[in-house]
Amino acid sequence: MQEVMTVLQNLPSNARKRWPGLSPREVAAEAERRGEAAMSIANINEYMNKLSSLLNWGVKEELIHRNPARGLRIAETRMARDKRHPFEIWQLRRIFEAPLYKGAETTKTATHSTARTGHAERDSGYL
């Protein structure tokens, strides 16, 4: 399982799409050679979580004695608030100046939204 973790830590995002003919080990080696950024810690942990779920099934079906991936994950070193940048003031203005937030029901956006969902009260902008 440690080898799986090592390979995952060197895999770049979209590895299968970018190198369809290579194995994960080969992709990890190539990405490391090129200096490609690895996928995020959250993605690595998600892969390990899925593998662990599969191995839990193997334990339940008595195909294996124990789950060697149980509890294996990479500790997140960044604080949650540092993972994403907050909106800039100009971005917030652009969002909240939209007709949806100004209460206009006659605009194309509000009309389309109302027609799509069938909820005139919710889509009118008066949340």
CSV table of C-alpha atoms in Angstrom, one decimal:
chain,number,residue,atom,x,y,z
A,1,MET,CA,0.0,0.0,0.0
A,2,GLN,CA,2.9,2.3,0.6
A,3,GLU,CA,4.0,1.8,-3.0
A,4,VAL,CA,0.5,2.7,-4.2
A,5,MET,CA,0.6,5.9,-2.1
A,6,THR,CA,4.0,6.8,-3.6
A,7,VAL,CA,2.8,6.3,-7.1
A,8,LEU,CA,-0.3,8.4,-6.4
A,9,GLN,CA,1.8,11.2,-4.9
A,10,ASN,CA,3.6,11.5,-8.2
A,11,LEU,CA,0.6,11.2,-10.5
A,12,PRO,CA,-0.4,14.5,-12.2
A,13,SER,CA,-4.0,15.5,-12.7
A,14,ASN,CA,-5.7,13.8,-15.7
A,15,ALA,CA,-2.9,11.2,-16.0
A,16,ARG,CA,-5.0,8.6,-17.8
A,17,LYS,CA,-6.2,11.2,-20.4
A,18,ARG,CA,-2.7,12.6,-21.0
A,19,TRP,CA,-0.8,9.3,-21.1
A,20,PRO,CA,-3.4,6.7,-22.1
A,21,GLY,CA,-1.0,4.0,-23.0
A,22,LEU,CA,1.1,4.1,-19.8
A,23,SER,CA,0.7,2.3,-16.5
A,24,PRO,CA,0.3,4.5,-13.4
A,25,ARG,CA,3.9,3.7,-12.4
A,26,GLU,CA,5.2,4.8,-15.8
A,27,VAL,CA,3.1,8.0,-15.7
A,28,ALA,CA,4.3,8.8,-12.2
A,29,ALA,CA,7.9,8.3,-13.4
A,30,GLU,CA,7.4,10.4,-16.5
A,31,ALA,CA,5.6,13.2,-14.6
A,32,GLU,CA,8.4,13.3,-12.0
A,33,ARG,CA,11.0,13.4,-14.8
A,34,ARG,CA,9.2,16.4,-16.5
A,35,GLY,CA,8.6,18.2,-13.2
A,36,GLU,CA,4.8,18.0,-13.5
A,37,ALA,CA,2.7,19.0,-10.5
A,38,ALA,CA,1.1,16.1,-8.8
A,39,MET,CA,-2.6,15.8,-8.1
A,40,SER,CA,-4.0,17.3,-4.9
A,41,ILE,CA,-3.8,15.7,-1.6
A,42,ALA,CA,-7.6,15.5,-1.5
A,43,ASN,CA,-7.6,13.5,-4.8
A,44,ILE,CA,-4.9,11.2,-3.5
A,45,ASN,CA,-6.9,10.6,-0.3
A,46,GLU,CA,-10.1,10.0,-2.4
A,47,TYR,CA,-8.3,7.3,-4.4
A,48,MET,CA,-7.1,5.7,-1.2
A,49,ASN,CA,-10.6,5.9,0.2
A,50,LYS,CA,-12.0,4.1,-2.8
A,51,LEU,CA,-9.3,1.4,-2.7
A,52,SER,CA,-10.0,0.9,1.0
A,53,SER,CA,-13.7,0.5,0.3
A,54,LEU,CA,-12.9,-2.2,-2.2
A,55,LEU,CA,-10.6,-4.0,0.2
A,56,ASN,CA,-13.3,-3.7,2.9
A,57,TRP,CA,-15.6,-5.6,0.6
A,58,GLY,CA,-12.9,-8.2,0.2
A,59,VAL,CA,-12.6,-8.6,3.9
A,60,LYS,CA,-16.4,-8.9,4.2
A,61,GLU,CA,-16.5,-11.5,1.5
A,62,GLU,CA,-13.6,-13.4,3.3
A,63,LEU,CA,-11.4,-13.0,0.2
A,64,ILE,CA,-8.7,-11.3,2.3
A,65,HIS,CA,-8.0,-11.3,6.0
A,66,ARG,CA,-7.5,-7.6,6.6
A,67,ASN,CA,-7.6,-4.3,4.7
A,68,PRO,CA,-4.0,-3.1,4.3
A,69,ALA,CA,-5.3,0.3,3.1
A,70,ARG,CA,-7.4,1.0,6.1
A,71,GLY,CA,-6.6,4.4,7.5
A,72,LEU,CA,-3.9,5.2,5.0
A,73,ARG,CA,-4.1,8.9,3.9
A,74,ILE,CA,-1.9,11.9,3.5
A,75,ALA,CA,-2.3,14.5,6.2
A,76,GLU,CA,-3.4,17.9,4.8
A,77,THR,CA,-0.9,20.5,5.7
A,78,ARG,CA,-2.8,23.5,4.5
A,79,MET,CA,-5.6,25.1,6.5
A,80,ALA,CA,-9.0,24.9,4.8
A,81,ARG,CA,-9.2,28.7,4.5
A,82,ASP,CA,-6.0,28.7,2.6
A,83,LYS,CA,-7.1,26.2,-0.1
A,84,ARG,CA,-9.2,28.7,-2.0
A,85,HIS,CA,-8.8,32.4,-2.5
A,86,PRO,CA,-11.8,34.5,-1.5
A,87,PHE,CA,-13.7,36.4,-4.2
A,88,GLU,CA,-12.4,39.8,-5.2
A,89,ILE,CA,-14.7,42.8,-4.7
A,90,TRP,CA,-15.2,43.2,-8.5
A,91,GLN,CA,-16.3,39.5,-8.7
A,92,LEU,CA,-18.8,39.9,-5.9
A,93,ARG,CA,-20.2,43.0,-7.5
A,94,ARG,CA,-20.6,41.1,-10.8
A,95,ILE,CA,-22.4,38.2,-9.1
A,96,PHE,CA,-24.8,40.3,-7.0
A,97,GLU,CA,-25.6,42.8,-9.8
A,98,ALA,CA,-27.2,40.0,-11.7
A,99,PRO,CA,-30.9,40.4,-12.3
A,100,LEU,CA,-31.6,37.4,-10.1
A,101,TYR,CA,-30.4,39.3,-7.1
A,102,LYS,CA,-32.0,42.6,-8.1
A,103,GLY,CA,-35.5,41.2,-8.2
A,104,ALA,CA,-36.1,41.6,-11.9
A,105,GLU,CA,-38.4,38.9,-13.2
A,106,THR,CA,-38.6,40.2,-16.8
A,107,THR,CA,-35.1,39.6,-17.8
A,108,LYS,CA,-34.1,36.7,-20.0
A,109,THR,CA,-32.1,35.1,-17.2
A,110,ALA,CA,-34.9,35.2,-14.7
A,111,THR,CA,-37.5,34.1,-17.2
A,112,HIS,CA,-35.3,31.2,-18.3
A,113,SER,CA,-34.6,30.2,-14.7
A,114,THR,CA,-38.3,30.4,-13.8
A,115,ALA,CA,-39.4,28.4,-16.9
A,116,ARG,CA,-36.7,25.7,-16.2
A,117,THR,CA,-37.5,25.1,-12.6
A,118,GLY,CA,-41.2,26.1,-12.4
A,119,HIS,CA,-40.5,27.9,-9.1
A,120,ALA,CA,-41.4,31.5,-9.7
A,121,GLU,CA,-41.2,32.6,-6.1
A,122,ARG,CA,-37.7,31.1,-5.5
A,123,ASP,CA,-36.4,32.3,-8.9
A,124,SER,CA,-37.8,35.8,-8.7
A,125,GLY,CA,-34.8,37.0,-6.7
A,126,TYR,CA,-36.6,37.3,-3.4
A,127,LEU,CA,-34.8,34.6,-1.5
